[in-house]
CSV table of C-alpha atoms in Angstrom, one decimal:
chain,number,residue,atom,x,y,z
A,462,MET,CA,-44.4,124.7,-20.2
A,463,SER,CA,-42.5,127.8,-21.6
A,464,GLY,CA,-40.7,127.0,-24.9
A,465,LYS,CA,-39.1,130.2,-24.5
A,466,ARG,CA,-37.6,129.7,-21.0
A,467,ILE,CA,-36.3,126.0,-22.9
A,468,ARG,CA,-35.1,127.7,-25.6
A,469,LEU,CA,-32.6,130.5,-23.3
A,470,LEU,CA,-31.8,127.3,-21.2
A,471,ILE,CA,-30.8,125.4,-24.2
A,472,TRP,CA,-28.7,128.0,-25.2
A,473,LYS,CA,-27.5,129.0,-22.0
A,474,GLU,CA,-25.8,125.5,-21.5
A,475,PHE,CA,-24.4,125.7,-25.7
A,476,THR,CA,-22.2,129.3,-23.7
A,477,GLN,CA,-21.2,127.5,-20.9
A,478,LEU,CA,-20.0,124.7,-23.1
A,479,LYS,CA,-18.0,127.1,-24.9
A,480,ARG,CA,-16.7,128.9,-22.3
A,481,ASP,CA,-15.7,126.0,-20.0
A,482,PRO,CA,-13.4,123.5,-21.7
A,483,MET,CA,-13.5,119.9,-19.4
A,484,LEU,CA,-9.9,119.5,-17.9
A,485,VAL,CA,-9.0,115.7,-16.7
A,486,ARG,CA,-7.3,115.5,-14.0
A,487,LEU,CA,-5.4,111.2,-13.3
A,488,LEU,CA,-5.1,110.8,-9.0
A,489,LEU,CA,-3.1,108.4,-7.3
A,490,LEU,CA,-5.5,105.6,-7.0
A,491,MET,CA,-6.4,105.4,-11.0
A,492,PRO,CA,-3.4,104.1,-12.6
A,493,VAL,CA,-3.6,101.4,-9.5
A,494,ILE,CA,-6.8,100.1,-10.5
A,495,GLN,CA,-5.6,100.2,-14.6
A,496,LEU,CA,-2.2,97.9,-12.6
A,497,VAL,CA,-4.5,95.1,-11.3
A,498,MET,CA,-7.0,95.3,-14.2
A,499,PHE,CA,-4.9,94.9,-17.1
A,500,GLY,CA,-2.3,92.8,-15.3
A,501,TYR,CA,-5.5,90.1,-14.5
A,502,VAL,CA,-7.0,90.3,-18.2
A,503,VAL,CA,-4.1,91.4,-20.4
A,504,ALA,CA,-1.9,88.0,-19.2
A,505,ALA,CA,-5.3,85.6,-19.3
A,506,ASP,CA,-5.1,83.6,-22.0
A,507,ILE,CA,-8.8,83.2,-24.3
A,508,ARG,CA,-9.5,79.8,-23.0
A,509,HIS,CA,-13.3,78.3,-22.9
A,510,LEU,CA,-14.7,79.6,-26.3
A,511,SER,CA,-18.1,78.5,-26.5
A,512,THR,CA,-18.5,75.9,-29.2
A,513,ALA,CA,-20.9,74.1,-30.6
A,514,VAL,CA,-20.0,70.4,-33.4
A,515,VAL,CA,-21.9,69.2,-35.7
A,516,ASP,CA,-21.2,65.5,-36.0
A,517,LEU,CA,-22.8,64.3,-39.4
A,518,ASP,CA,-20.4,60.9,-39.1
A,519,HIS,CA,-21.2,59.6,-35.6
A,520,SER,CA,-18.1,57.7,-35.8
A,521,VAL,CA,-15.0,56.0,-33.5
A,522,ALA,CA,-13.4,59.1,-35.4
A,523,SER,CA,-15.2,61.7,-34.7
A,524,ARG,CA,-16.1,61.5,-31.2
A,525,ALA,CA,-12.3,60.7,-30.8
A,526,LEU,CA,-12.4,64.3,-32.3
A,527,THR,CA,-15.0,66.1,-30.3
A,528,ASP,CA,-13.1,64.6,-27.2
A,529,GLN,CA,-10.0,66.4,-28.5
A,530,PHE,CA,-11.6,69.3,-28.7
A,531,ALA,CA,-13.6,69.2,-25.3
A,532,SER,CA,-10.3,68.5,-23.4
A,533,SER,CA,-8.4,71.0,-24.4
A,534,GLY,CA,-9.6,73.7,-22.1
A,535,TYR,CA,-9.8,76.3,-25.0
A,536,PHE,CA,-12.7,75.0,-26.0
A,537,THR,CA,-16.3,74.5,-23.7
A,538,ILE,CA,-18.8,72.7,-26.0
A,539,ASN,CA,-22.4,74.3,-25.6
A,540,ALA,CA,-23.7,73.5,-28.4
A,541,ARG,CA,-24.5,70.1,-30.9
A,542,PRO,CA,-26.8,70.6,-33.7
A,543,THR,CA,-27.9,68.3,-36.0
A,544,SER,CA,-27.1,70.2,-39.1
A,545,GLU,CA,-24.8,73.5,-39.9
A,546,ASP,CA,-28.2,75.1,-40.7
A,547,ASP,CA,-28.6,75.4,-37.6
A,548,LEU,CA,-25.2,77.0,-37.2
A,549,ARG,CA,-26.5,80.7,-37.8
A,550,PRO,CA,-29.1,80.8,-35.3
A,551,LEU,CA,-26.3,79.8,-32.8
A,552,LEU,CA,-23.5,82.5,-34.2
A,553,ASP,CA,-26.0,85.4,-34.1
A,554,ARG,CA,-27.5,85.2,-30.9
A,555,GLY,CA,-23.6,85.1,-29.3
A,556,GLN,CA,-24.2,81.8,-28.2
A,557,ILE,CA,-21.3,80.1,-29.7
A,558,GLN,CA,-18.2,81.1,-31.3
A,559,VAL,CA,-16.8,78.0,-33.2
A,560,ALA,CA,-18.2,75.4,-34.4
A,561,VAL,CA,-16.2,72.1,-35.7
A,562,VAL,CA,-18.4,70.5,-38.7
A,563,ILE,CA,-17.8,66.7,-38.9
A,564,PRO,CA,-19.4,65.2,-42.1
A,565,ALA,CA,-20.5,62.4,-43.0
A,566,GLY,CA,-17.9,59.6,-44.3
A,567,THR,CA,-14.7,61.2,-42.0
A,568,GLN,CA,-14.7,57.3,-40.6
A,569,ASP,CA,-14.4,55.6,-44.3
A,570,HIS,CA,-12.1,58.4,-45.8
A,571,LEU,CA,-9.2,58.1,-42.6
A,572,ASP,CA,-9.8,54.2,-43.6
A,573,ARG,CA,-9.0,54.5,-46.6
A,574,GLY,CA,-5.7,56.2,-45.9
A,575,GLU,CA,-7.8,59.4,-47.7
A,576,THR,CA,-7.4,63.3,-46.5
A,577,ALA,CA,-11.2,63.4,-44.7
A,578,GLN,CA,-11.8,67.4,-44.6
A,579,ILE,CA,-13.0,69.2,-41.3
A,580,GLY,CA,-15.0,72.2,-41.5
A,581,ILE,CA,-14.1,75.2,-38.9
A,582,ILE,CA,-16.5,78.1,-38.5
A,583,VAL,CA,-15.4,81.2,-35.6
A,584,ASP,CA,-17.4,83.7,-35.9
A,585,GLY,CA,-15.2,86.6,-37.0
A,586,SER,CA,-16.8,90.4,-35.0
A,587,ASP,CA,-14.7,89.9,-32.9
A,588,SER,CA,-11.5,89.4,-34.6
A,589,GLN,CA,-9.0,88.8,-31.9
A,590,VAL,CA,-11.6,85.8,-30.3
A,591,SER,CA,-11.6,84.7,-34.0
A,592,ALA,CA,-7.9,84.6,-34.9
A,593,VAL,CA,-6.8,82.6,-31.4
A,594,GLY,CA,-10.1,80.3,-32.0
A,595,SER,CA,-8.7,79.4,-35.4
A,596,GLY,CA,-5.1,78.9,-34.3
A,597,TYR,CA,-6.1,76.6,-31.4
A,598,ALA,CA,-8.6,74.6,-34.0
A,599,SER,CA,-5.8,74.5,-36.0
A,600,GLN,CA,-3.2,72.8,-33.3
A,601,ILE,CA,-6.3,70.3,-32.5
A,602,ILE,CA,-6.7,69.0,-35.4
A,603,SER,CA,-2.7,68.7,-36.2
A,604,ARG,CA,-2.2,66.9,-33.1
A,605,TYR,CA,-4.8,64.2,-33.6
A,606,ASN,CA,-3.2,63.8,-37.0
A,607,ARG,CA,0.5,62.8,-34.9
A,608,GLN,CA,-2.4,61.0,-32.4
A,609,VAL,CA,-3.8,58.8,-35.8
A,610,MET,CA,0.0,58.3,-37.9
A,611,THR,CA,1.4,56.9,-33.8
A,612,ASP,CA,-1.4,54.5,-33.0
A,613,ALA,CA,-0.8,53.1,-36.9
A,614,GLY,CA,2.7,52.8,-36.8
A,615,VAL,CA,3.2,55.4,-39.7
A,616,SER,CA,6.4,57.5,-39.1
A,617,VAL,CA,5.8,59.3,-41.8
A,618,ALA,CA,3.3,62.1,-43.8
A,619,ALA,CA,0.2,60.1,-44.4
A,620,PRO,CA,-3.5,61.8,-45.3
A,621,GLY,CA,-5.6,62.7,-42.5
A,622,VAL,CA,-8.2,65.4,-41.0
A,623,ASP,CA,-7.4,68.3,-43.3
A,624,ALA,CA,-9.4,70.6,-40.9
A,625,GLN,CA,-11.2,73.5,-43.7
A,626,ILE,CA,-11.4,77.1,-41.3
A,627,ARG,CA,-14.6,79.8,-43.1
A,628,VAL,CA,-14.4,82.7,-41.0
A,629,MET,CA,-18.0,84.2,-41.2
A,630,PHE,CA,-19.5,87.9,-41.1
A,631,ASN,CA,-15.6,88.9,-41.4
A,632,PRO,CA,-13.2,86.5,-43.7
A,633,THR,CA,-10.3,89.2,-43.6
A,634,LEU,CA,-10.4,89.9,-39.9
A,635,ASP,CA,-10.1,92.7,-39.9
A,636,PRO,CA,-9.6,94.9,-35.9
A,637,ILE,CA,-10.8,97.8,-37.4
A,638,ASN,CA,-14.3,95.8,-38.7
A,639,THR,CA,-15.2,95.2,-35.1
A,640,MET,CA,-13.5,98.4,-33.5
A,641,ILE,CA,-15.4,101.2,-35.5
A,642,PRO,CA,-19.1,99.7,-33.8
A,643,GLY,CA,-17.4,99.7,-30.0
A,644,LEU,CA,-15.4,103.5,-30.8
A,645,ILE,CA,-19.2,104.7,-32.0
A,646,ALA,CA,-21.0,104.0,-28.6
A,647,ALA,CA,-17.5,104.4,-26.3
A,648,ILE,CA,-16.7,107.7,-28.1
A,649,MET,CA,-20.7,108.6,-27.1
A,650,MET,CA,-20.3,107.3,-23.7
A,651,ILE,CA,-17.2,109.5,-22.8
A,652,SER,CA,-18.4,112.3,-23.9
A,653,LEU,CA,-21.7,112.2,-23.1
A,654,MET,CA,-20.2,111.2,-19.8
A,655,ALA,CA,-17.9,113.5,-19.2
A,656,ILE,CA,-19.8,116.8,-19.9
A,657,MET,CA,-23.3,115.5,-18.0
A,658,SER,CA,-20.9,115.0,-14.6
A,659,GLN,CA,-20.1,118.8,-14.7
A,660,ALA,CA,-23.2,119.6,-15.8
A,661,VAL,CA,-25.0,120.5,-12.6
A,662,VAL,CA,-21.9,120.3,-9.8
A,663,LYS,CA,-20.8,123.1,-12.1
A,664,GLU,CA,-23.8,125.3,-10.9
A,665,ARG,CA,-23.7,125.0,-7.5
A,666,GLU,CA,-20.1,126.0,-7.2
A,667,SER,CA,-20.6,129.0,-9.2
A,668,GLY,CA,-24.5,129.7,-8.1
A,669,THR,CA,-26.0,129.7,-10.6
A,670,LEU,CA,-28.3,127.1,-9.5
A,671,GLU,CA,-29.7,128.4,-6.7
A,672,GLN,CA,-30.5,131.8,-8.2
A,673,MET,CA,-32.4,129.3,-11.2
A,674,PHE,CA,-34.3,127.4,-8.8
A,675,VAL,CA,-36.4,131.2,-7.6
A,676,THR,CA,-36.8,131.7,-11.0
A,677,PRO,CA,-40.3,130.3,-13.1
A,678,ILE,CA,-37.9,127.7,-14.6
A,679,ARG,CA,-40.4,124.3,-13.8
A,680,ALA,CA,-38.2,121.3,-13.6
A,681,SER,CA,-39.4,119.9,-16.7
A,682,GLU,CA,-38.4,122.8,-18.6
A,683,TYR,CA,-35.0,122.4,-16.7
A,684,LEU,CA,-34.2,119.0,-17.8
A,685,ILE,CA,-35.2,119.7,-21.2
A,686,GLY,CA,-33.1,122.8,-21.1
A,687,LYS,CA,-29.9,120.7,-19.6
A,688,LEU,CA,-30.0,117.4,-22.1
A,689,THR,CA,-31.2,118.6,-25.2
A,690,PRO,CA,-27.6,120.2,-26.3
A,691,TYR,CA,-25.9,117.5,-24.3
A,692,ALA,CA,-28.0,114.5,-26.5
A,693,GLY,CA,-27.2,116.5,-29.6
A,694,LEU,CA,-24.2,116.4,-29.4
A,695,ALA,CA,-23.8,113.2,-28.6
A,696,THR,CA,-25.5,112.4,-31.6
A,697,LEU,CA,-23.5,114.7,-33.7
A,698,GLN,CA,-20.4,112.4,-32.8
A,699,MET,CA,-21.8,109.4,-33.4
A,700,LEU,CA,-22.9,110.3,-36.9
A,701,ILE,CA,-19.2,111.6,-37.9
A,702,VAL,CA,-17.4,108.7,-36.7
A,703,ALA,CA,-20.0,106.0,-37.9
A,704,ALA,CA,-19.6,108.6,-41.4
A,705,VAL,CA,-15.9,108.0,-41.0
A,706,GLY,CA,-15.8,104.4,-39.9
A,707,ILE,CA,-17.5,103.8,-43.0
A,708,LEU,CA,-16.7,106.1,-45.5
A,709,TRP,CA,-12.9,106.5,-44.9
A,710,PHE,CA,-12.4,102.9,-43.0
A,711,ARG,CA,-14.5,100.7,-45.7
A,712,VAL,CA,-16.2,99.6,-42.7
A,713,PRO,CA,-19.2,97.3,-44.0
A,714,PHE,CA,-22.6,98.2,-42.3
A,715,ASN,CA,-24.8,95.0,-43.3
A,716,GLY,CA,-27.6,95.4,-40.5
A,717,GLN,CA,-30.2,97.0,-40.3
A,718,LEU,CA,-30.6,100.6,-39.3
A,719,GLY,CA,-33.4,101.1,-37.2
A,720,VAL,CA,-31.5,98.0,-34.9
A,721,VAL,CA,-28.4,100.9,-34.6
A,722,LEU,CA,-30.8,104.1,-33.9
A,723,VAL,CA,-33.1,101.9,-31.2
A,724,GLY,CA,-29.7,100.4,-29.6
A,725,LEU,CA,-28.0,103.9,-29.3
A,726,ALA,CA,-31.1,105.5,-28.0
A,727,LEU,CA,-31.0,103.6,-25.4
A,728,PHE,CA,-27.7,103.6,-24.7
A,729,MET,CA,-27.4,107.1,-24.8
A,730,LEU,CA,-30.1,107.3,-22.0
A,731,THR,CA,-28.3,105.4,-19.7
A,732,CYS,CA,-24.7,107.5,-20.6
A,733,ILE,CA,-26.9,110.9,-19.4
A,734,GLY,CA,-28.9,109.4,-16.4
A,735,LEU,CA,-25.2,108.1,-15.2
A,736,GLY,CA,-23.7,110.8,-16.0
A,737,LEU,CA,-26.4,113.5,-14.4
A,738,LEU,CA,-26.4,111.2,-11.2
A,739,VAL,CA,-22.8,111.7,-10.8
A,740,SER,CA,-23.0,115.5,-10.8
A,741,LEU,CA,-25.8,115.3,-8.8
A,742,VAL,CA,-24.1,113.8,-5.8
A,743,SER,CA,-21.2,115.8,-7.0
A,744,HIS,CA,-20.3,118.9,-4.8
A,745,THR,CA,-16.6,120.6,-6.7
A,746,ARG,CA,-15.8,119.5,-10.2
A,747,GLN,CA,-13.0,117.8,-8.9
A,748,GLN,CA,-15.1,115.3,-6.9
A,749,ALA,CA,-17.8,114.9,-10.3
A,750,GLN,CA,-13.8,114.3,-12.5
A,751,GLN,CA,-13.0,111.9,-10.0
A,752,ALA,CA,-16.3,109.4,-9.7
A,753,MET,CA,-16.9,109.8,-13.7
A,754,MET,CA,-13.0,108.6,-13.8
A,755,PHE,CA,-14.1,106.1,-11.3
A,756,ILE,CA,-16.5,104.4,-13.1
A,757,MET,CA,-15.2,105.0,-16.7
A,758,LEU,CA,-12.2,102.6,-16.4
A,759,PRO,CA,-14.0,99.9,-15.8
A,760,THR,CA,-16.6,100.2,-18.5
A,761,MET,CA,-13.7,100.3,-20.6
A,762,VAL,CA,-11.9,97.5,-19.9
A,763,LEU,CA,-14.3,95.2,-18.7
A,764,SER,CA,-17.5,95.4,-21.2
A,765,GLY,CA,-15.2,93.3,-24.0
A,766,PHE,CA,-14.1,96.8,-25.9
A,767,ILE,CA,-10.5,96.5,-25.7
A,768,PHE,CA,-10.2,92.9,-24.0
A,769,PRO,CA,-12.6,89.8,-25.0
A,770,ILE,CA,-14.3,88.5,-22.0
A,771,ALA,CA,-13.8,85.3,-22.6
A,772,SER,CA,-10.0,86.3,-21.5
A,773,MET,CA,-11.3,87.4,-18.3
A,774,PRO,CA,-10.9,85.2,-15.6
A,775,PRO,CA,-14.0,83.4,-14.7
A,776,LEU,CA,-15.1,85.5,-11.1
A,777,ILE,CA,-15.1,89.3,-13.1
A,778,GLN,CA,-16.7,87.3,-16.3
A,779,PRO,CA,-19.9,87.9,-14.5
A,780,LEU,CA,-19.2,91.6,-13.7
A,781,THR,CA,-19.4,92.4,-17.3
A,782,ASN,CA,-22.7,91.9,-17.4
A,783,LEU,CA,-23.8,94.6,-14.8
A,784,ILE,CA,-21.9,97.0,-17.9
A,785,PRO,CA,-24.5,99.2,-20.4
A,786,LEU,CA,-21.7,99.1,-22.8
A,787,THR,CA,-21.1,95.4,-22.9
A,788,PHE,CA,-24.5,94.4,-24.5
A,789,ALA,CA,-24.2,98.1,-26.5
A,790,LEU,CA,-21.3,96.6,-28.0
A,791,GLU,CA,-22.7,93.2,-28.8
A,792,VAL,CA,-25.8,95.4,-30.4
A,793,LEU,CA,-23.5,97.7,-32.8
A,794,ARG,CA,-20.5,94.6,-33.1
A,795,GLY,CA,-24.2,92.2,-34.1
A,796,ALA,CA,-25.3,94.8,-36.1
A,797,PHE,CA,-22.2,96.1,-38.5
A,798,VAL,CA,-20.5,92.9,-38.7
A,799,LYS,CA,-22.4,90.1,-38.7
A,800,GLY,CA,-26.3,91.4,-40.0
A,801,SER,CA,-28.7,90.5,-37.4
A,802,GLY,CA,-31.8,91.9,-37.5
A,803,PHE,CA,-34.3,92.6,-33.8
A,804,ALA,CA,-34.8,88.9,-33.7
A,805,ALA,CA,-31.3,88.1,-33.2
A,806,LEU,CA,-30.6,90.6,-30.8
A,807,ALA,CA,-33.3,91.2,-29.1
A,808,PRO,CA,-32.1,90.0,-25.2
A,809,GLN,CA,-29.3,93.0,-25.6
A,810,LEU,CA,-31.9,95.3,-26.1
A,811,LEU,CA,-34.3,94.5,-23.8
A,812,ILE,CA,-31.7,94.3,-21.7
A,813,LEU,CA,-30.5,98.1,-22.6
A,814,ALA,CA,-33.9,99.0,-22.1
A,815,GLY,CA,-34.2,97.6,-18.5
A,816,PHE,CA,-30.6,100.0,-17.8
A,817,ALA,CA,-31.9,102.7,-19.6
A,818,ALA,CA,-35.5,102.7,-17.7
A,819,VAL,CA,-33.4,102.1,-14.0
A,820,ILE,CA,-30.9,105.1,-15.1
A,821,PHE,CA,-32.4,107.3,-16.4
A,822,THR,CA,-36.0,107.0,-14.1
A,823,ALA,CA,-33.8,107.7,-11.1
A,824,SER,CA,-31.4,110.5,-12.3
A,825,ILE,CA,-34.7,112.3,-13.4
A,826,ILE,CA,-36.0,111.9,-10.2
A,827,ALA,CA,-33.5,113.0,-8.2
A,828,THR,CA,-32.6,116.0,-10.2
A,829,ARG,CA,-36.3,116.9,-9.4
A,830,ARG,CA,-36.2,116.4,-5.9
A,831,ARG,CA,-32.9,118.6,-5.7
A,832,ILE,CA,-34.6,121.7,-7.7
A,833,ALA,CA,-38.0,121.2,-5.0
A,834,GLU,CA,-35.9,121.2,-2.3
């Protein structure tokens, strides 16, 4: 392997990037797909939020309140921890989004005509879900109070259950705190796929690809020279977005830098592999642009970057597990907002590693076969 040939290939890629600005063309099919996706996803209400109930009272009142949450259609009770300390691991792993804590003595307070305080904990790493979830919880508590007063024959305001809502990880519910971590992954994906989708096809159109095949350049040298500039460009863009988000927008970073770097590195390999595969199967740059847009639109809409997955129809939600950006967002938001470590984010990192291994390896094999033909 020649270091000089690799340096010349890298220089050639940078020169081509400077001389060949990318043009994005919209086709008639794109607005149709966009209309269908936005019509189903945006109009849908957020329902069936994953909920945990910590019932420390075990009384008639606590069971009635739990039934109110379960029958509302907005909350799905997936866990019943025995203590409030068990909620943090469930929130870290993303298994629940809302937690209801019913303290001991709730029934006694209500029987004495006193106010009983109920804890509502929402995951603030997704500001839209947390805001909607806390609002629904407040409505259910208010409805329960009215029912209690009606059953008691009270026509005026009386002490009842008082919901003490506490937002974890993002107390201010500022959307920028969850948007910036997602933008780091989204910008990396857009830039890498836009450039990589043109990497091979533009050389095929200009005739330089065939000239490259008759030179002493090896397949490994070609791949390193082709991918290094784009990986460096994506890393630079990632650092700029992260720096602006943390320094200018004051987005808190509560996690471990290693988690972010590992997650982004795996996601970068996935994006490079997808872009390279698009470039290999396309015969013209127009086809590559169309294929990239066809991939990008469902990825942005269904990954949870723009709209919460909980608001999507049940038939569409399983499709989000086929999108690498879904798990990259969970890693970045978990690390930035929640401060989750490797243990809590291990499932998402393993899934990203699987995407990277399959997609990047497939693109490398396809490129080597194309050069060997």
